[in-house]
Amino acid sequence: MVRIGILISGRGSNMIALAEAVRDERIPNATVAVVISDQPDAAGLERARNLGLQTLVIQRRGRSRHEHDREVIAALKERDVQLIRLAGYMRLLSPQFIQTFPNAILNIHPSLLPCFPGLDAQHQAIDHGVKWSGCTVHFVDETLDGGPIIAQRIVPVLDGDTEDSLAARILVEEHRLYAEAVALVVSGKYEVVGRRVINTSE
Ligand code: GAR
């Protein structure tokens, strides 16, 4: 059984989609060990509790990133977490965090990386005038949204789109894609060759 820890900062819809995929065994052999938020008022916390998940709040409280991460790492280790999913966690991880869990931290980003990394990806896509955008699940390394790509899905950008309408269209695909990508990683049927993540189950 792979023990998953999920880090959130806000609404937590990707966290809920993952927890439901685990519950429904669309992600077999996995369990959600803990949901951790750096924000005490994150809406996702209440939603996680309603699903019967254990939740923790670990605030930054003026500490360095390193100090804050040290507490998060300890909480994950105490619960034997093997796989970490960032789900709208709006903090950069310290190098120490990434080195503690090599190739075991996944993130979802609402663009087709390497386009539009960082904040406000949907806004960046509209501003740039792209006709297609989407979402990307990738391993987290020490670069900003730059780790090896596990899976991507595309959506059209329509002429009348606002940032919100595009974000909503992408979010539907995020929920599906993240569960599929986590199922692949939990199954272990992949290889990382350079920057390429090869699916070996096919
Ligand atoms: C999602 O769209 C996710 O891709 C994005 O924040 C949103 C969180 O929503 N993440 C990033 O932009 C990370 N750079 P959620 O809290 O409902 O899952």
Coordinates of N, CA and C and ligand atoms in Angstrom, one line a residue:
M1 N 0.8 -1.2 0.0 CA 0.0 0.0 0.0 C 0.9 1.3 0.0
V2 N 0.7 2.1 -1.0 CA 1.5 3.3 -1.1 C 0.8 4.4 -0.3
R3 N 1.6 5.0 0.7 CA 1.0 6.0 1.5 C 1.2 7.4 0.9
I4 N 0.1 8.1 0.6 CA 0.2 9.4 -0.1 C 0.0 10.6 0.9
G5 N 0.8 11.6 0.8 CA 0.6 12.8 1.6 C 0.2 13.9 0.6
I6 N -0.8 14.7 0.9 CA -1.2 15.8 0.0 C -1.0 17.1 0.6
L7 N -0.4 18.0 -0.1 CA -0.2 19.4 0.4 C -1.1 20.4 -0.3
I8 N -1.8 21.2 0.4 CA -2.7 22.2 -0.2 C -2.5 23.5 0.4
S9 N -3.0 24.5 -0.3 CA -3.1 25.9 0.3 C -4.5 26.5 0.2
G10 N -5.4 25.9 -0.5 CA -6.6 26.6 -0.8 C -7.8 25.7 -0.9
R11 N -8.5 25.8 -2.0 CA -9.8 25.2 -2.1 C -9.7 23.6 -2.1
G12 N -8.7 23.1 -2.7 CA -8.4 21.6 -2.5 C -9.2 20.7 -3.5
S13 N -9.7 21.3 -4.6 CA -10.5 20.4 -5.5 C -9.7 19.2 -6.1
N14 N -8.4 19.5 -6.4 CA -7.5 18.4 -6.8 C -7.3 17.4 -5.8
M15 N -7.2 17.8 -4.5 CA -7.0 16.9 -3.4 C -8.2 16.0 -3.3
I16 N -9.4 16.6 -3.4 CA -10.7 15.8 -3.2 C -10.8 14.8 -4.4
A17 N -10.4 15.3 -5.6 CA -10.5 14.3 -6.8 C -9.6 13.1 -6.6
L18 N -8.4 13.4 -6.0 CA -7.5 12.3 -5.7 C -8.0 11.4 -4.7
A19 N -8.5 12.0 -3.6 CA -9.0 11.1 -2.5 C -10.1 10.3 -3.0
E20 N -11.0 10.8 -3.8 CA -12.1 10.0 -4.3 C -11.6 8.9 -5.3
A21 N -10.6 9.2 -6.0 CA -10.0 8.2 -6.9 C -9.4 7.0 -6.1
V22 N -8.8 7.4 -5.0 CA -8.2 6.4 -4.1 C -9.3 5.5 -3.5
R23 N -10.3 6.2 -3.0 CA -11.5 5.5 -2.3 C -12.2 4.6 -3.3
D24 N -12.3 5.0 -4.6 CA -13.0 4.2 -5.6 C -12.1 3.2 -6.3
E25 N -10.8 3.1 -5.8 CA -9.8 2.2 -6.3 C -9.5 2.4 -7.8
R26 N -9.7 3.7 -8.3 CA -9.2 4.0 -9.6 C -7.7 4.2 -9.4
I27 N -7.2 4.4 -8.2 CA -5.8 4.4 -7.9 C -5.6 3.2 -6.9
P28 N -5.3 2.0 -7.4 CA -5.3 0.8 -6.5 C -4.0 0.9 -5.7
N29 N -4.1 0.1 -4.6 CA -2.9 0.0 -3.7 C -2.4 1.3 -3.1
A30 N -3.3 2.2 -2.8 CA -2.8 3.5 -2.3 C -3.8 3.9 -1.2
T31 N -3.2 4.7 -0.3 CA -4.1 5.3 0.8 C -3.6 6.8 1.0
V32 N -4.6 7.6 1.3 CA -4.2 9.0 1.7 C -3.9 9.1 3.2
A33 N -2.6 9.3 3.5 CA -2.2 9.2 4.9 C -2.5 10.5 5.6
V34 N -2.4 11.6 4.9 CA -2.6 12.9 5.6 C -2.7 14.0 4.5
V35 N -3.5 15.1 4.9 CA -3.6 16.3 4.1 C -3.0 17.4 4.9
I36 N -2.0 18.1 4.4 CA -1.4 19.2 5.1 C -1.6 20.5 4.4
S37 N -2.0 21.5 5.2 CA -2.2 22.8 4.6 C -1.3 23.8 5.3
D38 N -0.7 24.8 4.5 CA 0.0 25.8 5.2 C -0.9 27.0 5.6
Q39 N -2.1 26.9 5.1 CA -3.1 28.0 5.4 C -4.2 27.5 6.3
P40 N -4.4 28.1 7.5 CA -5.4 27.5 8.5 C -6.8 27.6 8.0
D41 N -7.1 28.6 7.1 CA -8.4 28.7 6.6 C -8.6 28.2 5.2
A42 N -7.8 27.3 4.8 CA -7.9 26.7 3.4 C -9.3 25.9 3.4
A43 N -10.1 26.2 2.4 CA -11.4 25.5 2.3 C -11.2 24.0 2.2
G44 N -10.1 23.6 1.6 CA -9.9 22.2 1.4 C -9.8 21.4 2.7
L45 N -9.4 22.0 3.8 CA -9.3 21.3 5.0 C -10.6 20.7 5.5
E46 N -11.7 21.5 5.4 CA -13.0 21.1 5.8 C -13.5 19.9 4.9
R47 N -13.2 20.1 3.6 CA -13.6 19.1 2.6 C -12.9 17.8 2.9
A48 N -11.6 17.9 3.3 CA -10.8 16.6 3.5 C -11.4 15.9 4.8
R49 N -11.7 16.7 5.8 CA -12.3 16.1 7.0 C -13.6 15.4 6.7
N50 N -14.4 16.1 5.9 CA -15.7 15.5 5.5 C -15.5 14.1 4.8
L51 N -14.4 13.9 4.2 CA -14.1 12.6 3.6 C -13.4 11.7 4.5
G52 N -13.3 12.1 5.8 CA -12.6 11.2 6.8 C -11.1 11.2 6.8
L53 N -10.5 12.2 6.1 CA -9.1 12.2 6.0 C -8.4 12.9 7.2
Q54 N -7.2 12.5 7.6 CA -6.5 13.2 8.6 C -6.0 14.5 8.1
T55 N -6.1 15.6 8.8 CA -5.6 16.9 8.3 C -4.7 17.5 9.3
L56 N -3.8 18.3 8.8 CA -2.8 19.1 9.7 C -2.6 20.4 9.1
V57 N -2.5 21.4 10.0 CA -2.1 22.8 9.5 C -0.7 23.0 10.0
I58 N 0.2 23.3 9.0 CA 1.6 23.7 9.4 C 1.9 25.0 8.7
Q59 N 1.8 26.1 9.5 CA 2.0 27.4 9.0 C 3.4 27.8 8.9
R60 N 3.7 28.8 8.0 CA 5.1 29.2 7.9 C 5.5 30.1 9.1
R61 N 4.6 30.9 9.6 CA 4.8 31.7 10.8 C 6.2 32.4 10.8
G62 N 6.5 33.1 9.7 CA 7.7 33.9 9.7 C 9.0 33.1 9.7
R63 N 8.9 31.8 9.7 CA 10.2 31.0 9.7 C 10.8 31.0 8.3
S64 N 12.0 30.5 8.2 CA 12.6 30.3 6.8 C 11.9 29.2 6.2
R65 N 12.0 29.1 4.8 CA 11.5 28.0 4.1 C 12.0 26.7 4.6
H66 N 13.3 26.7 4.9 CA 14.0 25.5 5.4 C 13.3 25.0 6.7
E67 N 13.1 25.9 7.6 CA 12.6 25.6 9.0 C 11.1 25.1 8.8
H68 N 10.4 25.8 8.0 CA 9.0 25.4 7.8 C 8.9 24.0 7.1
D69 N 9.7 23.8 6.1 CA 9.8 22.5 5.4 C 10.2 21.3 6.4
R70 N 11.1 21.7 7.3 CA 11.6 20.7 8.2 C 10.4 20.1 9.0
E71 N 9.5 20.9 9.4 CA 8.3 20.5 10.2 C 7.4 19.6 9.3
V72 N 7.2 20.1 8.0 CA 6.4 19.3 7.1 C 7.0 17.9 6.8
I73 N 8.3 17.9 6.6 CA 9.0 16.6 6.3 C 8.8 15.7 7.5
A74 N 9.0 16.2 8.7 CA 8.8 15.4 9.9 C 7.4 14.8 10.0
A75 N 6.4 15.6 9.7 CA 5.0 15.2 9.8 C 4.8 14.1 8.7
L76 N 5.4 14.2 7.6 CA 5.2 13.2 6.5 C 5.9 11.9 6.9
K77 N 7.1 12.0 7.5 CA 7.9 10.8 7.8 C 7.2 10.1 9.0
E78 N 6.7 10.8 9.9 CA 6.0 10.2 11.1 C 4.8 9.3 10.6
R79 N 4.3 9.7 9.4 CA 3.1 8.9 8.9 C 3.6 8.0 7.8
D80 N 4.9 7.7 7.6 CA 5.4 6.8 6.6 C 4.9 7.2 5.2
V81 N 4.8 8.4 4.9 CA 4.4 8.8 3.6 C 5.5 8.5 2.6
Q82 N 5.1 7.9 1.4 CA 6.1 7.6 0.4 C 5.9 8.4 -0.9
L83 N 4.7 9.0 -1.1 CA 4.5 9.7 -2.3 C 3.8 11.0 -1.9
I84 N 4.3 12.2 -2.4 CA 3.7 13.5 -2.0 C 3.1 14.1 -3.2
R85 N 1.9 14.6 -3.1 CA 1.2 15.3 -4.2 C 1.0 16.7 -3.8
L86 N 1.5 17.6 -4.6 CA 1.1 19.0 -4.3 C -0.2 19.3 -5.1
A87 N -1.1 19.9 -4.4 CA -2.4 20.1 -5.0 C -2.8 21.6 -4.7
G88 N -2.3 22.5 -5.5 CA -2.6 23.9 -5.2 C -1.8 24.3 -4.0
Y89 N -0.6 23.8 -3.8 CA 0.2 24.2 -2.7 C 1.1 25.3 -3.2
M90 N 0.8 26.5 -2.7 CA 1.4 27.7 -3.3 C 2.8 28.1 -2.6
R91 N 3.6 27.1 -2.4 CA 4.9 27.4 -1.8 C 6.0 26.6 -2.6
L92 N 7.1 27.3 -2.7 CA 8.3 26.6 -3.3 C 8.8 25.7 -2.2
L93 N 9.3 24.5 -2.6 CA 9.9 23.5 -1.6 C 11.4 23.8 -1.5
S94 N 11.9 23.6 -0.3 CA 13.4 23.8 -0.2 C 14.1 22.6 -0.8
P95 N 15.3 22.8 -1.2 CA 16.1 21.7 -1.8 C 16.1 20.5 -0.9
Q96 N 16.2 20.7 0.4 CA 16.2 19.7 1.4 C 14.9 18.8 1.3
F97 N 13.8 19.4 1.1 CA 12.5 18.7 1.0 C 12.6 17.8 -0.3
I98 N 13.1 18.4 -1.4 CA 13.1 17.6 -2.6 C 14.1 16.5 -2.5
Q99 N 15.2 16.7 -1.8 CA 16.2 15.6 -1.7 C 15.8 14.5 -0.8
T100 N 14.9 14.9 0.2 CA 14.4 13.9 1.1 C 13.4 12.9 0.4
F101 N 12.7 13.3 -0.6 CA 11.8 12.5 -1.3 C 12.1 12.5 -2.8
P102 N 13.2 11.9 -3.2 CA 13.6 11.9 -4.6 C 12.6 11.2 -5.5
N103 N 12.2 11.9 -6.6 CA 11.3 11.3 -7.6 C 10.0 10.9 -6.9
A104 N 9.6 11.5 -5.8 CA 8.4 11.0 -5.1 C 7.5 12.2 -4.8
I105 N 7.7 13.4 -5.5 CA 6.9 14.5 -5.3 C 6.3 14.9 -6.6
L106 N 4.9 15.0 -6.7 CA 4.3 15.3 -7.9 C 3.5 16.6 -7.8
N107 N 3.5 17.4 -8.9 CA 2.7 18.6 -8.9 C 1.8 18.7 -10.1
I108 N 0.7 19.4 -10.0 CA -0.1 19.7 -11.2 C 0.0 21.2 -11.4
H109 N 0.0 21.5 -12.7 CA 0.1 22.9 -13.1 C -0.8 23.2 -14.2
P110 N -1.6 24.3 -14.2 CA -2.6 24.6 -15.1 C -2.2 25.2 -16.4
S111 N -1.1 24.6 -17.1 CA -0.7 25.0 -18.4 C 0.0 23.8 -19.0
L112 N 0.3 24.0 -20.3 CA 1.1 23.0 -21.0 C 2.6 23.4 -20.8
L113 N 3.2 22.9 -19.7 CA 4.6 23.2 -19.5 C 5.5 22.7 -20.6
P114 N 6.5 23.4 -21.0 CA 7.2 24.5 -20.3 C 6.6 25.9 -20.5
C115 N 5.4 26.0 -21.2 CA 4.8 27.3 -21.3 C 4.2 27.7 -20.0
F116 N 4.3 28.9 -19.7 CA 3.6 29.6 -18.6 C 3.8 29.0 -17.2
P117 N 5.0 28.8 -16.8 CA 5.2 28.3 -15.4 C 4.9 29.5 -14.4
G118 N 4.9 29.1 -13.1 CA 4.7 30.1 -12.1 C 3.3 30.5 -11.9
L119 N 3.1 31.7 -11.4 CA 1.7 32.1 -11.0 C 0.8 32.5 -12.2
D120 N -0.5 32.4 -12.0 CA -1.5 32.9 -13.0 C -1.3 32.3 -14.4
A121 N -1.1 31.0 -14.4 CA -0.8 30.4 -15.7 C -1.9 30.6 -16.7
Q122 N -3.2 30.6 -16.2 CA -4.3 30.8 -17.2 C -4.3 32.2 -17.7
H123 N -4.0 33.2 -16.8 CA -3.9 34.6 -17.3 C -2.8 34.7 -18.3
Q124 N -1.7 34.1 -18.0 CA -0.6 34.2 -19.0 C -1.0 33.6 -20.3
A125 N -1.7 32.5 -20.3 CA -2.2 31.9 -21.6 C -3.1 32.8 -22.4
I126 N -4.0 33.4 -21.7 CA -4.9 34.3 -22.4 C -4.2 35.5 -22.9
D127 N -3.3 36.1 -22.1 CA -2.5 37.2 -22.5 C -1.7 37.0 -23.7
H128 N -1.1 35.8 -23.8 CA -0.2 35.4 -24.9 C -1.0 35.1 -26.2
G129 N -2.3 34.8 -26.0 CA -3.1 34.6 -27.2 C -3.0 33.2 -27.7
V130 N -2.6 32.2 -26.9 CA -2.5 30.8 -27.4 C -3.9 30.3 -27.7
K131 N -4.0 29.3 -28.6 CA -5.3 28.8 -29.0 C -5.6 27.5 -28.2
W132 N -4.6 26.9 -27.7 CA -4.7 25.7 -26.9 C -3.9 25.8 -25.6
S133 N -4.5 25.3 -24.5 CA -3.7 25.3 -23.3 C -4.0 23.9 -22.6
G134 N -3.9 23.8 -21.3 CA -4.1 22.5 -20.7 C -3.5 22.4 -19.3
C135 N -3.1 21.2 -19.0 CA -2.5 21.0 -17.7 C -1.4 19.9 -17.7
T136 N -0.6 20.0 -16.8 CA 0.6 19.1 -16.8 C 0.8 18.5 -15.4
V137 N 1.1 17.2 -15.3 CA 1.5 16.6 -14.0 C 3.0 16.3 -14.2
H138 N 3.8 16.7 -13.2 CA 5.2 16.5 -13.4 C 5.9 16.2 -12.0
F139 N 7.0 15.5 -12.1 CA 7.8 15.4 -10.9 C 8.4 16.7 -10.5
V140 N 8.5 16.9 -9.2 CA 9.1 18.2 -8.7 C 10.6 18.1 -8.5
D141 N 11.3 19.0 -9.2 CA 12.7 19.0 -8.9 C 13.0 20.4 -8.4
E142 N 14.3 20.8 -8.5 CA 14.6 22.1 -7.8 C 14.3 23.3 -8.7
T143 N 13.8 23.1 -9.9 CA 13.4 24.2 -10.8 C 11.9 24.5 -10.7
L144 N 11.5 25.7 -11.1 CA 10.1 26.1 -10.9 C 9.3 25.5 -12.0
D145 N 8.4 24.5 -11.6 CA 7.5 23.8 -12.6 C 8.3 23.2 -13.7
G146 N 9.6 22.8 -13.4 CA 10.4 22.3 -14.5 C 10.8 20.8 -14.5
G147 N 10.3 20.0 -13.6 CA 10.7 18.6 -13.5 C 10.1 17.8 -14.6
P148 N 10.6 16.5 -14.7 CA 10.1 15.6 -15.7 C 8.6 15.5 -15.8
I149 N 8.1 15.5 -17.0 CA 6.6 15.5 -17.3 C 6.1 14.1 -17.3
I150 N 5.1 13.9 -16.5 CA 4.4 12.5 -16.4 C 3.3 12.4 -17.4
A151 N 2.4 13.5 -17.4 CA 1.2 13.5 -18.3 C 0.8 14.9 -18.5
Q152 N 0.1 15.0 -19.7 CA -0.5 16.3 -20.1 C -1.8 16.1 -20.7
R153 N -2.6 17.1 -20.6 CA -3.9 17.1 -21.4 C -4.2 18.5 -21.9
I154 N -4.8 18.6 -23.1 CA -5.0 19.9 -23.7 C -6.5 20.3 -23.7
V155 N -6.7 21.6 -23.7 CA -8.0 22.1 -23.8 C -8.0 23.3 -24.8
P156 N -9.0 23.6 -25.5 CA -9.0 24.8 -26.4 C -9.1 26.1 -25.6
V157 N -8.5 27.1 -26.1 CA -8.8 28.5 -25.5 C -9.7 29.1 -26.5
L158 N -10.9 29.5 -26.0 CA -12.0 30.0 -26.9 C -11.9 31.6 -27.0
D159 N -12.4 32.1 -28.1 CA -12.3 33.6 -28.3 C -12.9 34.4 -27.1
G160 N -14.0 33.9 -26.6 CA -14.6 34.7 -25.5 C -14.1 34.4 -24.1
D161 N -13.1 33.5 -24.0 CA -12.6 33.1 -22.7 C -12.1 34.2 -21.8
T162 N -12.5 34.1 -20.5 CA -11.8 34.9 -19.5 C -10.9 34.0 -18.8
E163 N -10.1 34.6 -17.9 CA -9.2 33.7 -17.1 C -10.0 32.7 -16.3
D164 N -11.1 33.1 -15.8 CA -12.0 32.1 -15.0 C -12.6 31.0 -15.8
S165 N -13.1 31.4 -17.0 CA -13.7 30.3 -17.9 C -12.7 29.3 -18.3
L166 N -11.5 29.8 -18.7 CA -10.4 28.9 -19.1 C -10.0 28.1 -17.9
A167 N -9.8 28.7 -16.7 CA -9.4 27.9 -15.5 C -10.4 26.8 -15.3
A168 N -11.7 27.1 -15.4 CA -12.7 26.1 -15.1 C -12.6 24.9 -16.1
R169 N -12.4 25.2 -17.4 CA -12.2 24.2 -18.4 C -11.0 23.3 -18.1
I170 N -9.9 24.0 -17.7 CA -8.7 23.2 -17.4 C -8.9 22.3 -16.2
L171 N -9.6 22.9 -15.2 CA -9.7 22.2 -13.9 C -10.4 20.8 -14.1
V172 N -11.4 20.8 -15.0 CA -12.1 19.5 -15.2 C -11.0 18.4 -15.6
E173 N -10.1 18.8 -16.5 CA -9.1 17.9 -17.0 C -8.1 17.6 -15.9
E174 N -7.8 18.6 -15.1 CA -6.8 18.4 -14.0 C -7.2 17.3 -13.1
H175 N -8.5 17.3 -12.8 CA -9.0 16.2 -11.8 C -8.8 14.8 -12.4
R176 N -9.1 14.7 -13.7 CA -8.9 13.4 -14.4 C -7.4 13.0 -14.5
L177 N -6.7 14.0 -15.0 CA -5.3 13.7 -15.3 C -4.5 13.4 -14.1
Y178 N -4.7 14.1 -13.0 CA -3.9 13.8 -11.8 C -4.1 12.4 -11.3
A179 N -5.4 12.0 -11.3 CA -5.6 10.6 -10.8 C -4.9 9.6 -11.7
E180 N -5.0 9.8 -13.0 CA -4.3 8.9 -13.9 C -2.8 8.8 -13.7
A181 N -2.2 10.0 -13.5 CA -0.8 10.1 -13.4 C -0.3 9.5 -12.0
V182 N -1.1 9.7 -11.0 CA -0.8 9.1 -9.7 C -0.9 7.6 -9.8
A183 N -1.9 7.1 -10.5 CA -2.1 5.7 -10.6 C -0.9 5.1 -11.3
L184 N -0.4 5.8 -12.3 CA 0.8 5.3 -13.0 C 2.0 5.2 -12.1
V185 N 2.2 6.3 -11.3 CA 3.4 6.3 -10.4 C 3.3 5.3 -9.3
V186 N 2.1 5.1 -8.8 CA 1.8 4.1 -7.7 C 2.1 2.7 -8.3
S187 N 1.7 2.5 -9.5 CA 1.9 1.2 -10.1 C 3.4 0.8 -10.3
G188 N 4.2 1.9 -10.4 CA 5.7 1.7 -10.6 C 6.0 1.3 -12.0
K189 N 5.0 1.4 -12.9 CA 5.2 0.9 -14.3 C 5.7 2.1 -15.2
Y190 N 6.8 2.7 -14.8 CA 7.3 3.8 -15.6 C 8.8 3.8 -15.3
E191 N 9.5 4.5 -16.3 CA 11.0 4.7 -16.1 C 11.3 6.2 -16.4
V192 N 12.2 6.8 -15.7 CA 12.6 8.1 -16.0 C 13.9 8.0 -16.7
V193 N 13.9 8.4 -18.0 CA 15.1 8.4 -18.8 C 15.5 9.8 -19.2
G194 N 16.5 10.4 -18.5 CA 16.8 11.8 -18.7 C 15.6 12.6 -18.2
R195 N 15.0 13.4 -19.1 CA 13.9 14.2 -18.7 C 12.6 13.5 -19.1
R196 N 12.7 12.3 -19.7 CA 11.4 11.7 -20.2 C 10.9 10.6 -19.3
V197 N 9.6 10.7 -19.0 CA 9.0 9.6 -18.2 C 8.3 8.7 -19.1
I198 N 8.8 7.5 -19.2 CA 8.3 6.5 -20.1 C 7.3 5.5 -19.4
N199 N 6.1 5.4 -20.0 CA 5.1 4.5 -19.4 C 5.5 3.1 -19.9
T200 N 5.8 2.2 -19.0 CA 6.2 0.8 -19.4 C 5.1 -0.2 -19.2
S201 N 3.9 0.3 -18.9 CA 2.7 -0.6 -18.7 C 2.1 -1.0 -20.1
E202 N 2.5 -0.2 -21.1 CA 1.8 -0.4 -22.4 C 2.5 -1.4 -23.3
Ligands
GAR1 C1 -5.2 24.3 -9.7 O1 -5.7 24.9 -10.9 C2 -3.7 24.0 -9.8 O2 -3.4 23.5 -11.1 C3 -3.1 25.3 -9.5 O3 -3.9 25.8 -8.5 C4 -5.2 25.4 -8.6 C5 -5.5 24.7 -7.2 O4 -6.9 24.4 -7.2 N1 -1.7 25.2 -9.2 C6 -0.8 26.0 -9.5 O5 -1.0 27.0 -10.2 C7 0.6 25.7 -9.1 N2 1.6 26.5 -9.7 P1 -7.4 23.3 -6.1 O6 -7.0 23.9 -4.8 O7 -8.9 23.4 -6.2 O8 -6.8 22.0 -6.4

